[in-house]
Amino acid sequence: MKSKPYKLNGKLFRYNFDTCTVEYIQRADQETKEADAEWKRTHGSRSLYGVGEDGYIVLDTIGLSRENWADKEARDSYLSGWCNDLDEELSSMAADFVKYELPYLM
């Protein structure tokens, strides 16, 4: 069982009660859903993008106790820290791309 999506700092999360993990998710757009369905038809039902039956893609997961998910203050604090980590990682990846890959594309 999973919680309803929870939005914080422009990102979507949900709690997986079966595995006691928080999932960082995004809703798949129609093009992604169609590409995923086509891939499944031609590659033995394996998913290309990991689009779930509910239309969401799980981008990453982290562990969190049920008690901390139920406590809004603890949940928001934990997720805010994770949002900062995700933003720093994205910034670092973008800088690496500009430094190491972009010159070869010019």
CSV table of N, CA, C and O in Angstrom, one decimal:
chain,number,residue,atom,x,y,z
A,1,MET,N,0.8,-1.2,0.0
A,1,MET,CA,0.0,0.0,0.0
A,1,MET,C,0.9,1.2,0.0
A,1,MET,O,1.9,1.3,0.7
A,2,LYS,N,0.5,2.2,-0.7
A,2,LYS,CA,1.2,3.5,-0.8
A,2,LYS,C,0.3,4.7,-0.5
A,2,LYS,O,-0.9,4.6,-0.7
A,3,SER,N,1.0,5.7,0.0
A,3,SER,CA,0.2,6.9,0.3
A,3,SER,C,-0.1,7.7,-0.9
A,3,SER,O,0.4,7.4,-2.0
A,4,LYS,N,-0.9,8.7,-0.8
A,4,LYS,CA,-1.2,9.6,-1.9
A,4,LYS,C,0.1,10.4,-2.1
A,4,LYS,O,0.9,10.6,-1.2
A,5,PRO,N,0.3,10.9,-3.3
A,5,PRO,CA,1.5,11.7,-3.6
A,5,PRO,C,1.5,13.0,-2.6
A,5,PRO,O,0.5,13.5,-2.3
A,6,TYR,N,2.7,13.3,-2.2
A,6,TYR,CA,2.9,14.4,-1.2
A,6,TYR,C,3.9,15.4,-1.9
A,6,TYR,O,5.0,14.9,-2.2
A,7,LYS,N,3.5,16.6,-2.1
A,7,LYS,CA,4.4,17.6,-2.7
A,7,LYS,C,5.1,18.5,-1.7
A,7,LYS,O,4.5,19.0,-0.8
A,8,LEU,N,6.4,18.6,-1.9
A,8,LEU,CA,7.3,19.4,-1.1
A,8,LEU,C,8.4,20.0,-1.9
A,8,LEU,O,9.0,19.2,-2.6
A,9,ASN,N,8.6,21.3,-1.8
A,9,ASN,CA,9.7,21.9,-2.6
A,9,ASN,C,9.7,21.6,-4.0
A,9,ASN,O,10.7,21.4,-4.7
A,10,GLY,N,8.5,21.5,-4.6
A,10,GLY,CA,8.4,21.3,-6.1
A,10,GLY,C,8.6,19.8,-6.5
A,10,GLY,O,8.7,19.5,-7.7
A,11,LYS,N,8.7,18.9,-5.5
A,11,LYS,CA,9.0,17.5,-5.8
A,11,LYS,C,7.8,16.7,-5.3
A,11,LYS,O,7.2,17.1,-4.3
A,12,LEU,N,7.6,15.5,-5.9
A,12,LEU,CA,6.5,14.6,-5.4
A,12,LEU,C,7.1,13.4,-4.7
A,12,LEU,O,8.1,12.8,-5.2
A,13,PHE,N,6.5,13.0,-3.6
A,13,PHE,CA,6.9,11.9,-2.9
A,13,PHE,C,5.7,11.1,-2.5
A,13,PHE,O,4.6,11.6,-2.5
A,14,ARG,N,5.9,9.8,-2.2
A,14,ARG,CA,4.8,9.0,-1.6
A,14,ARG,C,5.5,8.0,-0.7
A,14,ARG,O,6.7,7.6,-0.9
A,15,TYR,N,4.8,7.5,0.3
A,15,TYR,CA,5.3,6.5,1.2
A,15,TYR,C,4.8,5.1,0.9
A,15,TYR,O,3.6,4.9,0.6
A,16,ASN,N,5.7,4.2,0.8
A,16,ASN,CA,5.4,2.8,0.5
A,16,ASN,C,5.4,2.1,1.9
A,16,ASN,O,6.4,1.9,2.5
A,17,PHE,N,4.1,1.8,2.4
A,17,PHE,CA,4.0,1.2,3.7
A,17,PHE,C,4.5,-0.2,3.8
A,17,PHE,O,4.8,-0.7,4.8
A,18,ASP,N,4.5,-0.9,2.6
A,18,ASP,CA,5.0,-2.3,2.6
A,18,ASP,C,6.5,-2.4,2.8
A,18,ASP,O,7.0,-3.3,3.5
A,19,THR,N,7.3,-1.4,2.3
A,19,THR,CA,8.7,-1.5,2.4
A,19,THR,C,9.3,-0.4,3.3
A,19,THR,O,10.5,-0.4,3.5
A,20,CYS,N,8.4,0.4,3.9
A,20,CYS,CA,8.9,1.5,4.8
A,20,CYS,C,9.9,2.4,4.1
A,20,CYS,O,11.0,2.7,4.6
A,21,THR,N,9.6,2.8,2.8
A,21,THR,CA,10.4,3.7,2.1
A,21,THR,C,9.6,4.8,1.5
A,21,THR,O,8.4,4.7,1.3
A,22,VAL,N,10.3,5.9,1.3
A,22,VAL,CA,9.8,7.1,0.6
A,22,VAL,C,10.2,7.0,-0.8
A,22,VAL,O,11.4,6.8,-1.1
A,23,GLU,N,9.3,7.2,-1.7
A,23,GLU,CA,9.6,7.2,-3.1
A,23,GLU,C,9.5,8.6,-3.7
A,23,GLU,O,8.6,9.3,-3.5
A,24,TYR,N,10.6,9.0,-4.4
A,24,TYR,CA,10.6,10.2,-5.1
A,24,TYR,C,10.0,9.9,-6.5
A,24,TYR,O,10.6,9.1,-7.2
A,25,ILE,N,8.9,10.5,-6.8
A,25,ILE,CA,8.2,10.1,-8.0
A,25,ILE,C,7.9,11.3,-9.0
A,25,ILE,O,8.0,12.4,-8.6
A,26,GLN,N,7.5,10.9,-10.2
A,26,GLN,CA,7.0,11.9,-11.1
A,26,GLN,C,5.9,11.2,-12.0
A,26,GLN,O,6.0,10.0,-12.2
A,27,ARG,N,5.0,12.0,-12.4
A,27,ARG,CA,3.9,11.5,-13.2
A,27,ARG,C,4.4,11.4,-14.6
A,27,ARG,O,5.0,12.3,-15.1
A,28,ALA,N,4.2,10.2,-15.2
A,28,ALA,CA,4.6,10.0,-16.6
A,28,ALA,C,3.7,10.8,-17.5
A,28,ALA,O,2.4,10.7,-17.4
A,29,ASP,N,4.2,11.5,-18.5
A,29,ASP,CA,3.4,12.1,-19.5
A,29,ASP,C,2.9,11.1,-20.5
A,29,ASP,O,3.4,9.9,-20.5
A,30,GLN,N,2.0,11.5,-21.4
A,30,GLN,CA,1.4,10.5,-22.3
A,30,GLN,C,2.4,9.9,-23.3
A,30,GLN,O,2.4,8.7,-23.6
A,31,GLU,N,3.3,10.7,-23.7
A,31,GLU,CA,4.4,10.2,-24.6
A,31,GLU,C,5.2,9.1,-24.0
A,31,GLU,O,5.6,8.1,-24.6
A,32,THR,N,5.6,9.4,-22.7
A,32,THR,CA,6.4,8.4,-22.0
A,32,THR,C,5.6,7.1,-21.8
A,32,THR,O,6.1,6.0,-21.9
A,33,LYS,N,4.3,7.2,-21.4
A,33,LYS,CA,3.4,6.1,-21.2
A,33,LYS,C,3.4,5.2,-22.5
A,33,LYS,O,3.5,4.0,-22.5
A,34,GLU,N,3.2,5.9,-23.7
A,34,GLU,CA,3.1,5.2,-24.9
A,34,GLU,C,4.4,4.6,-25.3
A,34,GLU,O,4.4,3.4,-25.8
A,35,ALA,N,5.5,5.2,-25.1
A,35,ALA,CA,6.8,4.6,-25.4
A,35,ALA,C,7.1,3.4,-24.5
A,35,ALA,O,7.6,2.4,-24.9
A,36,ASP,N,6.7,3.5,-23.2
A,36,ASP,CA,6.9,2.4,-22.3
A,36,ASP,C,6.0,1.2,-22.7
A,36,ASP,O,6.5,0.1,-22.7
A,37,ALA,N,4.8,1.5,-23.1
A,37,ALA,CA,3.9,0.4,-23.5
A,37,ALA,C,4.5,-0.3,-24.8
A,37,ALA,O,4.5,-1.5,-24.9
A,38,GLU,N,5.0,0.5,-25.7
A,38,GLU,CA,5.5,-0.1,-26.9
A,38,GLU,C,6.8,-0.9,-26.6
A,38,GLU,O,7.0,-2.0,-27.2
A,39,TRP,N,7.6,-0.4,-25.7
A,39,TRP,CA,8.8,-1.1,-25.3
A,39,TRP,C,8.4,-2.5,-24.7
A,39,TRP,O,9.0,-3.5,-25.0
A,40,LYS,N,7.4,-2.5,-23.8
A,40,LYS,CA,6.9,-3.7,-23.2
A,40,LYS,C,6.5,-4.7,-24.2
A,40,LYS,O,6.7,-5.9,-24.1
A,41,ARG,N,5.8,-4.2,-25.2
A,41,ARG,CA,5.3,-5.1,-26.3
A,41,ARG,C,6.4,-5.8,-27.1
A,41,ARG,O,6.3,-6.9,-27.5
A,42,THR,N,7.5,-5.0,-27.3
A,42,THR,CA,8.6,-5.5,-28.1
A,42,THR,C,9.7,-6.1,-27.3
A,42,THR,O,10.7,-6.7,-28.0
A,43,HIS,N,9.8,-6.0,-26.0
A,43,HIS,CA,10.9,-6.5,-25.2
A,43,HIS,C,10.5,-7.3,-24.0
A,43,HIS,O,11.0,-7.2,-22.9
A,44,GLY,N,9.6,-8.2,-24.3
A,44,GLY,CA,9.2,-9.2,-23.2
A,44,GLY,C,8.6,-8.6,-22.0
A,44,GLY,O,8.9,-9.1,-20.9
A,45,SER,N,7.8,-7.6,-22.0
A,45,SER,CA,7.1,-7.0,-20.9
A,45,SER,C,7.9,-6.3,-19.9
A,45,SER,O,7.4,-5.9,-18.9
A,46,ARG,N,9.2,-6.1,-20.2
A,46,ARG,CA,10.1,-5.3,-19.3
A,46,ARG,C,9.8,-3.8,-19.6
A,46,ARG,O,9.6,-3.4,-20.7
A,47,SER,N,9.7,-3.0,-18.5
A,47,SER,CA,9.5,-1.6,-18.6
A,47,SER,C,10.7,-0.8,-19.0
A,47,SER,O,11.8,-1.1,-18.4
A,48,LEU,N,10.6,0.1,-19.8
A,48,LEU,CA,11.7,1.0,-20.2
A,48,LEU,C,11.9,2.1,-19.2
A,48,LEU,O,13.0,2.4,-18.7
A,49,TYR,N,10.8,2.7,-18.8
A,49,TYR,CA,10.8,3.9,-17.9
A,49,TYR,C,10.4,3.5,-16.5
A,49,TYR,O,10.4,4.4,-15.6
A,50,GLY,N,9.8,2.4,-16.2
A,50,GLY,CA,9.4,2.0,-14.9
A,50,GLY,C,8.0,2.7,-14.6
A,50,GLY,O,7.8,3.0,-13.4
A,51,VAL,N,7.2,2.9,-15.6
A,51,VAL,CA,5.9,3.5,-15.3
A,51,VAL,C,5.0,2.5,-14.6
A,51,VAL,O,4.8,1.4,-15.2
A,52,GLY,N,4.5,2.8,-13.5
A,52,GLY,CA,3.7,1.9,-12.7
A,52,GLY,C,2.2,2.0,-13.2
A,52,GLY,O,1.9,2.8,-14.0
A,53,GLU,N,1.4,1.1,-12.7
A,53,GLU,CA,0.0,1.0,-13.1
A,53,GLU,C,-0.7,2.4,-12.8
A,53,GLU,O,-1.7,2.7,-13.4
A,54,ASP,N,-0.2,3.1,-11.8
A,54,ASP,CA,-0.8,4.3,-11.4
A,54,ASP,C,-0.3,5.5,-12.2
A,54,ASP,O,-0.7,6.7,-12.0
A,55,GLY,N,0.6,5.3,-13.1
A,55,GLY,CA,1.1,6.3,-14.0
A,55,GLY,C,2.3,7.1,-13.5
A,55,GLY,O,2.7,8.1,-14.0
A,56,TYR,N,2.9,6.7,-12.4
A,56,TYR,CA,4.0,7.3,-11.8
A,56,TYR,C,5.3,6.5,-12.0
A,56,TYR,O,5.3,5.3,-12.1
A,57,ILE,N,6.4,7.3,-12.1
A,57,ILE,CA,7.7,6.7,-12.2
A,57,ILE,C,8.4,6.9,-10.9
A,57,ILE,O,8.5,8.0,-10.4
A,58,VAL,N,9.0,5.9,-10.4
A,58,VAL,CA,9.8,6.0,-9.1
A,58,VAL,C,11.2,6.4,-9.5
A,58,VAL,O,11.9,5.6,-10.2
A,59,LEU,N,11.7,7.6,-9.2
A,59,LEU,CA,13.0,8.1,-9.5
A,59,LEU,C,14.1,7.6,-8.5
A,59,LEU,O,15.2,7.4,-8.9
A,60,ASP,N,13.7,7.5,-7.3
A,60,ASP,CA,14.6,7.2,-6.2
A,60,ASP,C,13.8,6.8,-5.0
A,60,ASP,O,12.7,7.1,-4.8
A,61,THR,N,14.5,6.1,-4.0
A,61,THR,CA,13.8,5.7,-2.8
A,61,THR,C,14.8,5.9,-1.6
A,61,THR,O,16.0,5.8,-1.8
A,62,ILE,N,14.3,6.1,-0.4
A,62,ILE,CA,15.0,6.2,0.8
A,62,ILE,C,14.2,5.6,1.9
A,62,ILE,O,13.0,5.6,1.8
A,63,GLY,N,14.8,5.1,2.9
A,63,GLY,CA,14.1,4.5,4.1
A,63,GLY,C,13.6,5.6,5.0
A,63,GLY,O,14.3,6.6,5.2
A,64,LEU,N,12.5,5.3,5.6
A,64,LEU,CA,11.9,6.2,6.6
A,64,LEU,C,10.9,5.4,7.5
A,64,LEU,O,10.1,4.7,6.9
A,65,SER,N,11.0,5.5,8.8
A,65,SER,CA,10.0,4.8,9.6
A,65,SER,C,8.6,5.3,9.4
A,65,SER,O,8.4,6.5,9.1
A,66,ARG,N,7.6,4.5,9.7
A,66,ARG,CA,6.2,4.9,9.6
A,66,ARG,C,5.9,6.1,10.5
A,66,ARG,O,5.2,7.0,10.2
A,67,GLU,N,6.5,6.0,11.7
A,67,GLU,CA,6.3,7.0,12.7
A,67,GLU,C,6.7,8.4,12.2
A,67,GLU,O,6.1,9.4,12.4
A,68,ASN,N,7.9,8.4,11.5
A,68,ASN,CA,8.4,9.7,11.0
A,68,ASN,C,7.6,10.2,9.8
A,68,ASN,O,7.4,11.4,9.6
A,69,TRP,N,7.0,9.2,9.0
A,69,TRP,CA,6.2,9.7,7.9
A,69,TRP,C,4.9,10.2,8.5
A,69,TRP,O,4.4,11.2,7.9
A,70,ALA,N,4.3,9.7,9.5
A,70,ALA,CA,3.1,10.1,10.1
A,70,ALA,C,3.2,11.5,10.8
A,70,ALA,O,2.3,12.2,10.9
A,71,ASP,N,4.4,11.8,11.3
A,71,ASP,CA,4.7,13.1,11.9
A,71,ASP,C,5.1,14.1,10.9
A,71,ASP,O,6.2,14.1,10.4
A,72,LYS,N,4.2,15.0,10.6
A,72,LYS,CA,4.4,16.0,9.5
A,72,LYS,C,5.7,16.8,9.6
A,72,LYS,O,6.4,17.0,8.7
A,73,GLU,N,6.0,17.2,10.8
A,73,GLU,CA,7.2,18.0,11.1
A,73,GLU,C,8.4,17.2,10.8
A,73,GLU,O,9.3,17.7,10.1
A,74,ALA,N,8.5,16.0,11.2
A,74,ALA,CA,9.6,15.1,11.0
A,74,ALA,C,9.7,14.8,9.5
A,74,ALA,O,10.8,14.8,8.9
A,75,ARG,N,8.5,14.5,8.9
A,75,ARG,CA,8.5,14.1,7.5
A,75,ARG,C,9.0,15.3,6.6
A,75,ARG,O,9.9,15.1,5.7
A,76,ASP,N,8.5,16.5,6.9
A,76,ASP,CA,8.9,17.7,6.1
A,76,ASP,C,10.4,18.0,6.3
A,76,ASP,O,11.1,18.3,5.3
A,77,SER,N,10.9,17.8,7.5
A,77,SER,CA,12.3,18.0,7.8
A,77,SER,C,13.2,17.0,7.0
A,77,SER,O,14.2,17.4,6.4
A,78,TYR,N,12.8,15.8,7.0
A,78,TYR,CA,13.6,14.7,6.4
A,78,TYR,C,13.5,14.9,4.9
A,78,TYR,O,14.6,14.9,4.2
A,79,LEU,N,12.3,15.2,4.3
A,79,LEU,CA,12.2,15.4,2.9
A,79,LEU,C,12.9,16.7,2.4
A,79,LEU,O,13.4,16.7,1.3
A,80,SER,N,12.9,17.7,3.2
A,80,SER,CA,13.6,19.0,2.9
A,80,SER,C,15.1,18.7,2.7
A,80,SER,O,15.7,19.2,1.8
A,81,GLY,N,15.7,17.9,3.6
A,81,GLY,CA,17.1,17.5,3.5
A,81,GLY,C,17.3,16.7,2.3
A,81,GLY,O,18.3,16.9,1.6
A,82,TRP,N,16.4,15.8,1.9
A,82,TRP,CA,16.6,15.0,0.7
A,82,TRP,C,16.4,15.9,-0.5
A,82,TRP,O,17.2,15.7,-1.5
A,83,CYS,N,15.5,16.8,-0.5
A,83,CYS,CA,15.4,17.8,-1.6
A,83,CYS,C,16.7,18.5,-1.9
A,83,CYS,O,17.1,18.7,-3.0
A,84,ASN,N,17.3,19.0,-0.8
A,84,ASN,CA,18.6,19.7,-0.9
A,84,ASN,C,19.6,18.8,-1.5
A,84,ASN,O,20.4,19.2,-2.4
A,85,ASP,N,19.7,17.5,-1.1
A,85,ASP,CA,20.6,16.6,-1.7
A,85,ASP,C,20.4,16.4,-3.2
A,85,ASP,O,21.3,16.3,-4.0
A,86,LEU,N,19.1,16.2,-3.5
A,86,LEU,CA,18.7,16.0,-4.9
A,86,LEU,C,19.1,17.2,-5.8
A,86,LEU,O,19.6,17.1,-6.9
A,87,ASP,N,18.8,18.4,-5.3
A,87,ASP,CA,19.2,19.6,-6.0
A,87,ASP,C,20.7,19.8,-6.2
A,87,ASP,O,21.1,20.2,-7.3
A,88,GLU,N,21.4,19.5,-5.1
A,88,GLU,CA,22.9,19.5,-5.2
A,88,GLU,C,23.4,18.5,-6.3
A,88,GLU,O,24.3,18.8,-7.0
A,89,GLU,N,22.9,17.3,-6.2
A,89,GLU,CA,23.3,16.3,-7.2
A,89,GLU,C,23.0,16.7,-8.6
A,89,GLU,O,23.8,16.6,-9.5
A,90,LEU,N,21.8,17.3,-8.9
A,90,LEU,CA,21.4,17.8,-10.2
A,90,LEU,C,22.4,18.9,-10.6
A,90,LEU,O,22.8,18.9,-11.8
A,91,SER,N,22.7,19.8,-9.8
A,91,SER,CA,23.5,20.9,-10.1
A,91,SER,C,24.9,20.4,-10.4
A,91,SER,O,25.6,20.9,-11.4
A,92,SER,N,25.4,19.5,-9.7
A,92,SER,CA,26.7,18.9,-10.0
A,92,SER,C,26.8,18.2,-11.3
A,92,SER,O,27.7,18.3,-12.1
A,93,MET,N,25.7,17.4,-11.6
A,93,MET,CA,25.6,16.7,-12.9
A,93,MET,C,25.6,17.7,-14.0
A,93,MET,O,26.2,17.5,-15.1
A,94,ALA,N,24.8,18.8,-13.9
A,94,ALA,CA,24.7,19.8,-14.9
A,94,ALA,C,26.1,20.5,-15.2
A,94,ALA,O,26.5,20.7,-16.3
A,95,ALA,N,26.8,20.8,-14.1
A,95,ALA,CA,28.1,21.4,-14.2
A,95,ALA,C,29.1,20.5,-14.9
A,95,ALA,O,29.9,20.9,-15.8
A,96,ASP,N,29.0,19.2,-14.6
A,96,ASP,CA,29.9,18.2,-15.2
A,96,ASP,C,29.6,18.1,-16.7
A,96,ASP,O,30.5,18.0,-17.5
A,97,PHE,N,28.3,18.1,-17.0
A,97,PHE,CA,27.9,18.0,-18.4
A,97,PHE,C,28.5,19.2,-19.2
A,97,PHE,O,29.1,19.1,-20.3
A,98,VAL,N,28.3,20.4,-18.7
A,98,VAL,CA,28.8,21.6,-19.3
A,98,VAL,C,30.3,21.6,-19.5
A,98,VAL,O,30.9,21.9,-20.5
A,99,LYS,N,31.0,21.1,-18.5
A,99,LYS,CA,32.5,21.0,-18.5
A,99,LYS,C,33.0,19.9,-19.4
A,99,LYS,O,33.9,20.2,-20.2
A,100,TYR,N,32.4,18.8,-19.3
A,100,TYR,CA,33.0,17.6,-20.0
A,100,TYR,C,32.3,17.2,-21.3
A,100,TYR,O,33.0,16.5,-22.2
A,101,GLU,N,31.1,17.4,-21.4
A,101,GLU,CA,30.3,16.9,-22.6
A,101,GLU,C,30.0,18.0,-23.6
A,101,GLU,O,30.1,17.7,-24.8
A,102,LEU,N,29.5,19.1,-23.1
A,102,LEU,CA,29.0,20.1,-24.0
A,102,LEU,C,30.1,20.6,-25.1
A,102,LEU,O,29.7,20.8,-26.2
A,103,PRO,N,31.3,20.7,-24.7
A,103,PRO,CA,32.3,21.1,-25.7
A,103,PRO,C,32.4,20.2,-26.9
A,103,PRO,O,32.7,20.6,-28.0
A,104,TYR,N,32.1,18.9,-26.7
A,104,TYR,CA,32.2,17.9,-27.8
A,104,TYR,C,30.9,18.0,-28.7
A,104,TYR,O,30.9,17.5,-29.8
A,105,LEU,N,29.9,18.7,-28.2
A,105,LEU,CA,28.7,18.8,-29.0
A,105,LEU,C,28.6,20.1,-29.7
A,105,LEU,O,27.7,20.3,-30.6
A,106,MET,N,29.5,21.0,-29.5
A,106,MET,CA,29.6,22.3,-30.1
A,106,MET,C,30.2,22.2,-31.5
A,106,MET,O,31.0,21.5,-31.8
